Amino acid sequence: MNIAKRKNDLKFGGGPNNLTHGFVPTMGALHDGHKELIRTARADCEFLTVSIFVNPTQFAPGGDFLEYPRTVEQDITALRELKVDQLYIPATDEIYPQGTMVNITLEPIEHLLEGAQRPGHFSGVANVVLRLFNIVRPTRAYFGEKDAQQLIVIRKLVTDLHLPVEIVGCPTVRDSDGMALSSRNVFLDPEERVQAKSISRGLFAAQDAFSSGELSSDFLRDVVRKELEPNNLLFTEYVSLCRPGSMDEVLGECEEGDILSVAVRLASTRLIDNIRLRNRPGSN
Ligand code: PAF
């Protein structure tokens, strides 16, 4: 595996010989969710680049940038086992050279939901992803559906700026107890972990109600809230049911494909999860 710390050390940066060049950008601390993205990309692409860059611009001032888990040696071993061709680990001043002026913003979606809770976060994501795409120049890039709003933001970035890259969304990977995998799960103590399971339980209960014919968005949000409420360590930031694309909150009846999402805090750990509503009776 080629390990490039500077962009000039990257191989196949331009995707020569018309190779399908897959790209999985990450912030490291790789878990099975990342590994599944990488396996999908590996199966799809002739040449595969993964990046590890903990992007400062997507963390709020005073957020968990410094505490974000960093496990580079372990990640390198995993990437070799996954037969990744190339790892790009840039320094911050390569991605954001001194005097950088260009700043991508996405109105209004960067201010909705996750964006309202984390001002500047999606602008930070869009800024780093655009720069990484321009450096790595992949033909396809892979992102998890767990970060549903991030995926929407990236698709919008690519469409609006006519970027020559295909975005592939990959399903959320869950533990056997239903909990979505996240690099932040390692911060949960055993009691917090038990309470965190109410997130996916709530989402699945709402999905069951939807596929049994319940279309009221208020009702489905309440199904989730009722699972979350009894947990005394858990603070709910939002339970949302929104329409993909515009990300407008659904006020009346839900449709197939609407996104039900949750953000909570458990002590100092922030967790998010979502599902797309599926199998509305009569939808096939
Ligand atoms: O999802 C992530 O890990 C990050 O937001 C990303 C896409 C690598 C950008 O820093």
Tab-separated table of C-alpha atoms and ligand atoms in Angstrom:
chain	number	residue	atom	x	y	z
A	1	MET	CA	0.000	0.000	0.000
A	2	ASN	CA	1.353	3.395	-0.976
A	3	ILE	CA	1.229	5.747	2.026
A	4	ALA	CA	1.297	9.359	0.853
A	5	LYS	CA	1.716	12.197	3.316
A	6	ARG	CA	1.922	14.854	0.600
A	7	LYS	CA	-0.176	15.139	-2.546
A	8	ASN	CA	2.927	14.869	-4.744
A	9	ASP	CA	3.461	11.339	-3.405
A	10	LEU	CA	0.024	10.179	-4.522
A	11	LYS	CA	-0.079	7.559	-7.253
A	12	PHE	CA	-2.715	7.504	-9.958
A	13	GLY	CA	-3.951	10.827	-8.622
A	14	GLY	CA	-5.505	11.590	-11.973
A	15	GLY	CA	-6.979	8.160	-12.555
A	16	PRO	CA	-4.771	7.388	-15.582
A	17	ASN	CA	-5.511	4.617	-18.042
A	18	ASN	CA	-9.202	5.125	-17.336
A	19	LEU	CA	-8.970	3.061	-14.178
A	20	THR	CA	-11.998	3.171	-11.936
A	21	HIS	CA	-10.508	5.070	-9.039
A	22	GLY	CA	-12.508	4.606	-5.825
A	23	PHE	CA	-12.099	6.918	-2.856
A	24	VAL	CA	-13.193	6.547	0.757
A	25	PRO	CA	-12.465	9.711	2.756
A	26	THR	CA	-12.348	9.094	6.532
A	27	MET	CA	-11.212	10.706	9.745
A	28	GLY	CA	-9.608	7.419	10.839
A	29	ALA	CA	-10.465	5.389	13.968
A	30	LEU	CA	-11.768	2.866	11.477
A	31	HIS	CA	-14.608	0.622	12.617
A	32	ASP	CA	-16.662	-2.018	10.816
A	33	GLY	CA	-18.820	0.704	9.238
A	34	HIS	CA	-15.780	2.163	7.463
A	35	LYS	CA	-14.536	-1.316	6.626
A	36	GLU	CA	-17.820	-2.138	4.914
A	37	LEU	CA	-17.541	1.066	2.827
A	38	ILE	CA	-13.999	0.094	1.903
A	39	ARG	CA	-15.022	-3.476	1.015
A	40	THR	CA	-17.788	-2.146	-1.248
A	41	ALA	CA	-15.362	0.273	-2.920
A	42	ARG	CA	-12.731	-2.464	-3.243
A	43	ALA	CA	-15.187	-4.762	-5.023
A	44	ASP	CA	-16.286	-1.919	-7.346
A	45	CYS	CA	-13.017	-0.224	-8.298
A	46	GLU	CA	-9.689	-1.101	-9.881
A	47	PHE	CA	-7.698	1.362	-7.792
A	48	LEU	CA	-8.690	2.366	-4.264
A	49	THR	CA	-7.549	5.329	-2.190
A	50	VAL	CA	-8.541	5.916	1.433
A	51	SER	CA	-7.726	9.150	3.243
A	52	ILE	CA	-7.363	9.786	6.957
A	53	PHE	CA	-7.676	13.427	7.900
A	54	VAL	CA	-9.305	14.719	11.076
A	55	ASN	CA	-10.697	17.865	9.538
A	56	PRO	CA	-10.539	20.795	11.962
A	57	THR	CA	-13.035	22.949	10.050
A	58	GLN	CA	-15.950	20.591	10.702
A	59	PHE	CA	-15.565	20.733	14.497
A	60	ALA	CA	-17.056	23.568	16.514
A	61	PRO	CA	-14.658	25.710	18.550
A	62	GLY	CA	-14.467	23.881	21.875
A	63	GLY	CA	-15.832	20.697	20.230
A	64	ASP	CA	-14.200	17.276	20.423
A	65	PHE	CA	-11.524	17.859	17.724
A	66	LEU	CA	-8.652	17.195	20.145
A	67	GLU	CA	-10.409	14.245	21.786
A	68	TYR	CA	-11.457	12.664	18.470
A	69	PRO	CA	-9.991	9.110	18.505
A	70	ARG	CA	-6.738	8.754	16.529
A	71	THR	CA	-5.571	5.187	15.874
A	72	VAL	CA	-3.400	5.548	12.772
A	73	GLU	CA	-1.149	2.488	13.253
A	74	GLN	CA	-4.154	0.227	13.809
A	75	ASP	CA	-5.912	1.826	10.822
A	76	ILE	CA	-2.915	1.168	8.550
A	77	THR	CA	-2.943	-2.529	9.501
A	78	ALA	CA	-6.673	-2.732	8.742
A	79	LEU	CA	-6.256	-0.943	5.398
A	80	ARG	CA	-3.501	-3.337	4.336
A	81	GLU	CA	-5.762	-6.290	5.201
A	82	LEU	CA	-8.542	-4.719	3.141
A	83	LYS	CA	-6.148	-4.511	0.171
A	84	VAL	CA	-6.393	-0.755	-0.184
A	85	ASP	CA	-3.936	0.483	-2.837
A	86	GLN	CA	-3.190	3.865	-1.355
A	87	LEU	CA	-3.565	5.796	1.894
A	88	TYR	CA	-3.432	9.571	1.910
A	89	ILE	CA	-2.689	11.151	5.327
A	90	PRO	CA	-2.260	14.860	4.650
A	91	ALA	CA	-1.163	17.482	7.124
A	92	THR	CA	-3.550	20.337	7.847
A	93	ASP	CA	-1.413	22.913	6.011
A	94	GLU	CA	-1.581	20.854	2.828
A	95	ILE	CA	-5.380	20.792	2.795
A	96	TYR	CA	-5.700	24.377	4.006
A	97	PRO	CA	-2.580	26.274	2.897
A	98	GLN	CA	-1.974	29.481	4.768
A	99	GLY	CA	-4.020	32.290	3.343
A	100	THR	CA	-6.752	29.994	2.037
A	101	MET	CA	-9.690	32.142	0.905
A	102	VAL	CA	-12.246	29.914	-0.794
A	103	ASN	CA	-15.043	28.860	1.494
A	104	ILE	CA	-17.953	26.670	0.377
A	105	THR	CA	-21.323	27.234	2.036
A	106	LEU	CA	-24.617	25.482	1.314
A	107	GLU	CA	-27.743	27.543	1.899
A	108	PRO	CA	-30.064	26.622	3.508
A	109	ILE	CA	-29.304	22.959	4.192
A	110	GLU	CA	-26.125	23.528	6.148
A	111	HIS	CA	-28.267	25.256	8.814
A	112	LEU	CA	-30.954	22.568	9.156
A	113	LEU	CA	-31.054	19.681	11.656
A	114	GLU	CA	-27.445	18.619	12.316
A	115	GLY	CA	-26.377	21.980	10.928
A	116	ALA	CA	-28.537	23.836	13.470
A	117	GLN	CA	-26.912	21.861	16.291
A	118	ARG	CA	-23.420	22.162	14.808
A	119	PRO	CA	-23.024	25.563	13.132
A	120	GLY	CA	-20.333	25.461	10.448
A	121	HIS	CA	-20.109	21.670	10.436
A	122	PHE	CA	-21.401	21.026	6.906
A	123	SER	CA	-19.516	23.930	5.455
A	124	GLY	CA	-16.392	22.313	6.969
A	125	VAL	CA	-17.329	18.936	5.476
A	126	ALA	CA	-18.009	20.452	2.025
A	127	ASN	CA	-14.731	22.393	2.119
A	128	VAL	CA	-12.616	19.377	2.964
A	129	VAL	CA	-14.399	16.968	0.620
A	130	LEU	CA	-14.054	19.359	-2.323
A	131	ARG	CA	-10.332	19.787	-1.643
A	132	LEU	CA	-9.840	16.023	-1.218
A	133	PHE	CA	-11.715	15.314	-4.470
A	134	ASN	CA	-9.520	17.833	-6.302
A	135	ILE	CA	-6.328	16.280	-4.925
A	136	VAL	CA	-7.241	12.577	-5.213
A	137	ARG	CA	-9.402	12.973	-8.358
A	138	PRO	CA	-11.422	9.783	-7.890
A	139	THR	CA	-14.060	8.546	-10.295
A	140	ARG	CA	-16.275	7.294	-7.443
A	141	ALA	CA	-16.467	8.209	-3.769
A	142	TYR	CA	-18.199	6.258	-1.016
A	143	PHE	CA	-20.078	7.653	1.990
A	144	GLY	CA	-22.204	6.032	4.703
A	145	GLU	CA	-25.948	6.595	4.911
A	146	LYS	CA	-25.577	6.887	8.679
A	147	ASP	CA	-24.573	10.494	8.069
A	148	ALA	CA	-27.684	11.112	5.975
A	149	GLN	CA	-27.409	14.887	5.885
A	150	GLN	CA	-23.710	14.724	5.034
A	151	LEU	CA	-24.564	12.504	2.068
A	152	ILE	CA	-27.208	15.009	0.906
A	153	VAL	CA	-24.712	17.884	1.279
A	154	ILE	CA	-22.048	16.032	-0.719
A	155	ARG	CA	-24.450	15.095	-3.503
A	156	LYS	CA	-25.495	18.765	-3.705
A	157	LEU	CA	-21.841	19.883	-3.787
A	158	VAL	CA	-21.139	17.525	-6.677
A	159	THR	CA	-24.249	18.527	-8.646
A	160	ASP	CA	-23.910	22.273	-8.140
A	161	LEU	CA	-20.175	22.386	-8.945
A	162	HIS	CA	-20.354	19.775	-11.751
A	163	LEU	CA	-17.675	17.672	-10.074
A	164	PRO	CA	-16.704	14.656	-12.200
A	165	VAL	CA	-17.195	12.078	-9.457
A	166	GLU	CA	-19.968	9.573	-8.800
A	167	ILE	CA	-21.216	9.507	-5.195
A	168	VAL	CA	-22.130	6.092	-3.807
A	169	GLY	CA	-24.182	5.894	-0.595
A	170	CYS	CA	-23.711	2.738	1.490
A	171	PRO	CA	-26.143	1.329	4.098
A	172	THR	CA	-25.545	1.931	7.823
A	173	VAL	CA	-23.701	-0.904	9.533
A	174	ARG	CA	-25.182	-1.927	12.902
A	175	ASP	CA	-24.090	-4.024	15.844
A	176	SER	CA	-26.119	-7.166	16.552
A	177	ASP	CA	-28.126	-5.100	19.098
A	178	GLY	CA	-29.146	-2.642	16.357
A	179	MET	CA	-26.873	0.197	17.384
A	180	ALA	CA	-25.304	2.086	14.442
A	181	LEU	CA	-21.507	1.846	14.433
A	182	SER	CA	-19.709	5.114	15.130
A	183	SER	CA	-16.172	6.091	16.107
A	184	ARG	CA	-17.713	7.849	19.108
A	185	ASN	CA	-19.297	4.639	20.528
A	186	VAL	CA	-15.990	3.892	22.290
A	187	PHE	CA	-16.700	6.808	24.636
A	188	LEU	CA	-19.884	5.204	26.043
A	189	ASP	CA	-19.711	3.481	29.433
A	190	PRO	CA	-21.778	0.263	29.850
A	191	GLU	CA	-24.861	2.052	31.249
A	192	GLU	CA	-24.760	4.720	28.517
A	193	ARG	CA	-24.419	1.987	25.932
A	194	VAL	CA	-27.580	0.274	27.242
A	195	GLN	CA	-29.466	3.569	27.039
A	196	ALA	CA	-28.071	4.310	23.555
A	197	LYS	CA	-29.823	1.219	22.216
A	198	SER	CA	-33.152	3.049	22.623
A	199	ILE	CA	-32.188	5.140	19.545
A	200	SER	CA	-32.299	2.296	17.030
A	201	ARG	CA	-35.180	0.657	18.937
A	202	GLY	CA	-37.203	3.844	18.468
A	203	LEU	CA	-36.335	4.113	14.782
A	204	PHE	CA	-37.220	0.473	14.099
A	205	ALA	CA	-40.510	0.805	16.035
A	206	ALA	CA	-41.429	3.809	13.870
A	207	GLN	CA	-40.483	1.866	10.721
A	208	ASP	CA	-42.775	-0.976	11.850
A	209	ALA	CA	-45.617	1.493	12.410
A	210	PHE	CA	-45.040	3.045	8.949
A	211	SER	CA	-45.032	-0.295	7.174
A	212	SER	CA	-48.244	-1.175	9.047
A	213	GLY	CA	-49.909	1.906	7.522
A	214	GLU	CA	-49.219	4.720	10.038
A	215	LEU	CA	-48.438	7.819	7.964
A	216	SER	CA	-48.700	10.649	10.492
A	217	SER	CA	-45.298	12.291	10.902
A	218	ASP	CA	-46.201	13.509	14.436
A	219	PHE	CA	-47.150	9.986	15.440
A	220	LEU	CA	-43.918	8.488	14.071
A	221	ARG	CA	-41.735	11.131	15.768
A	222	ASP	CA	-43.592	10.360	19.030
A	223	VAL	CA	-42.920	6.631	18.653
A	224	VAL	CA	-39.195	7.437	18.688
A	225	ARG	CA	-39.455	9.971	21.553
A	226	LYS	CA	-41.312	7.423	23.718
A	227	GLU	CA	-38.362	5.022	23.434
A	228	LEU	CA	-35.854	7.759	24.258
A	229	GLU	CA	-37.687	9.458	27.148
A	230	PRO	CA	-37.280	6.843	29.930
A	231	ASN	CA	-33.469	7.051	29.646
A	232	ASN	CA	-32.242	9.386	32.379
A	233	LEU	CA	-28.694	9.791	30.993
A	234	LEU	CA	-29.876	10.638	27.509
A	235	PHE	CA	-30.676	14.155	26.299
A	236	THR	CA	-32.573	14.321	22.995
A	237	GLU	CA	-31.431	17.100	20.656
A	238	TYR	CA	-33.940	16.328	17.930
A	239	VAL	CA	-36.208	13.719	16.404
A	240	SER	CA	-36.876	14.714	12.806
A	241	LEU	CA	-38.826	13.401	9.871
A	242	CYS	CA	-37.720	15.186	6.751
A	243	ARG	CA	-38.017	14.926	3.002
A	244	PRO	CA	-34.750	14.013	1.293
A	245	GLY	CA	-33.459	16.644	-1.111
A	246	SER	CA	-35.003	19.778	0.401
A	247	MET	CA	-34.655	18.428	3.956
A	248	ASP	CA	-37.938	20.158	4.809
A	249	GLU	CA	-39.545	18.817	7.963
A	250	VAL	CA	-42.626	16.719	7.114
A	251	LEU	CA	-45.660	18.180	8.883
A	252	GLY	CA	-48.431	15.958	7.557
A	253	GLU	CA	-48.244	12.523	5.995
A	254	CYS	CA	-44.962	10.741	5.400
A	255	GLU	CA	-43.885	9.268	2.111
A	256	GLU	CA	-41.765	6.299	1.161
A	257	GLY	CA	-38.094	7.324	1.443
A	258	ASP	CA	-38.566	10.123	4.024
A	259	ILE	CA	-35.721	10.300	6.530
A	260	LEU	CA	-36.393	9.742	10.222
A	261	SER	CA	-33.373	10.913	12.185
A	262	VAL	CA	-32.303	11.333	15.776
A	263	ALA	CA	-29.508	13.145	17.612
A	264	VAL	CA	-28.885	12.640	21.314
A	265	ARG	CA	-26.258	13.365	23.901
A	266	LEU	CA	-25.201	10.743	26.403
A	267	ALA	CA	-22.951	12.530	28.898
A	268	SER	CA	-20.391	14.198	26.615
A	269	THR	CA	-20.923	11.832	23.665
A	270	ARG	CA	-23.121	12.953	20.786
A	271	LEU	CA	-24.780	10.209	18.735
A	272	ILE	CA	-26.847	10.345	15.548
A	273	ASP	CA	-28.790	7.709	13.643
A	274	ASN	CA	-31.449	7.584	10.939
A	275	ILE	CA	-33.528	5.329	8.732
A	276	ARG	CA	-35.305	5.877	5.411
A	277	LEU	CA	-38.975	4.915	5.774
A	278	ARG	CA	-39.651	1.890	3.586
A	279	ASN	CA	-42.477	-0.490	2.642
A	280	ARG	CA	-45.415	1.853	2.855
A	281	PRO	CA	-48.441	-0.403	2.277
A	282	GLY	CA	-49.381	-0.239	-1.394
A	283	SER	CA	-46.058	1.368	-2.382
A	284	ASN	CA	-45.036	-1.467	-4.742
B	1	PAF	O1	-17.734	11.251	7.555
B	1	PAF	C1	-16.567	11.594	7.846
B	1	PAF	O2	-15.789	10.819	8.412
B	1	PAF	C2	-16.118	13.011	7.518
B	1	PAF	O3	-17.154	13.929	7.683
B	1	PAF	C3	-15.480	13.142	6.123
B	1	PAF	C4	-16.486	12.836	5.025
B	1	PAF	C5	-14.305	12.194	6.017
B	1	PAF	C6	-14.996	14.568	5.910
B	1	PAF	O4	-14.048	14.941	6.859
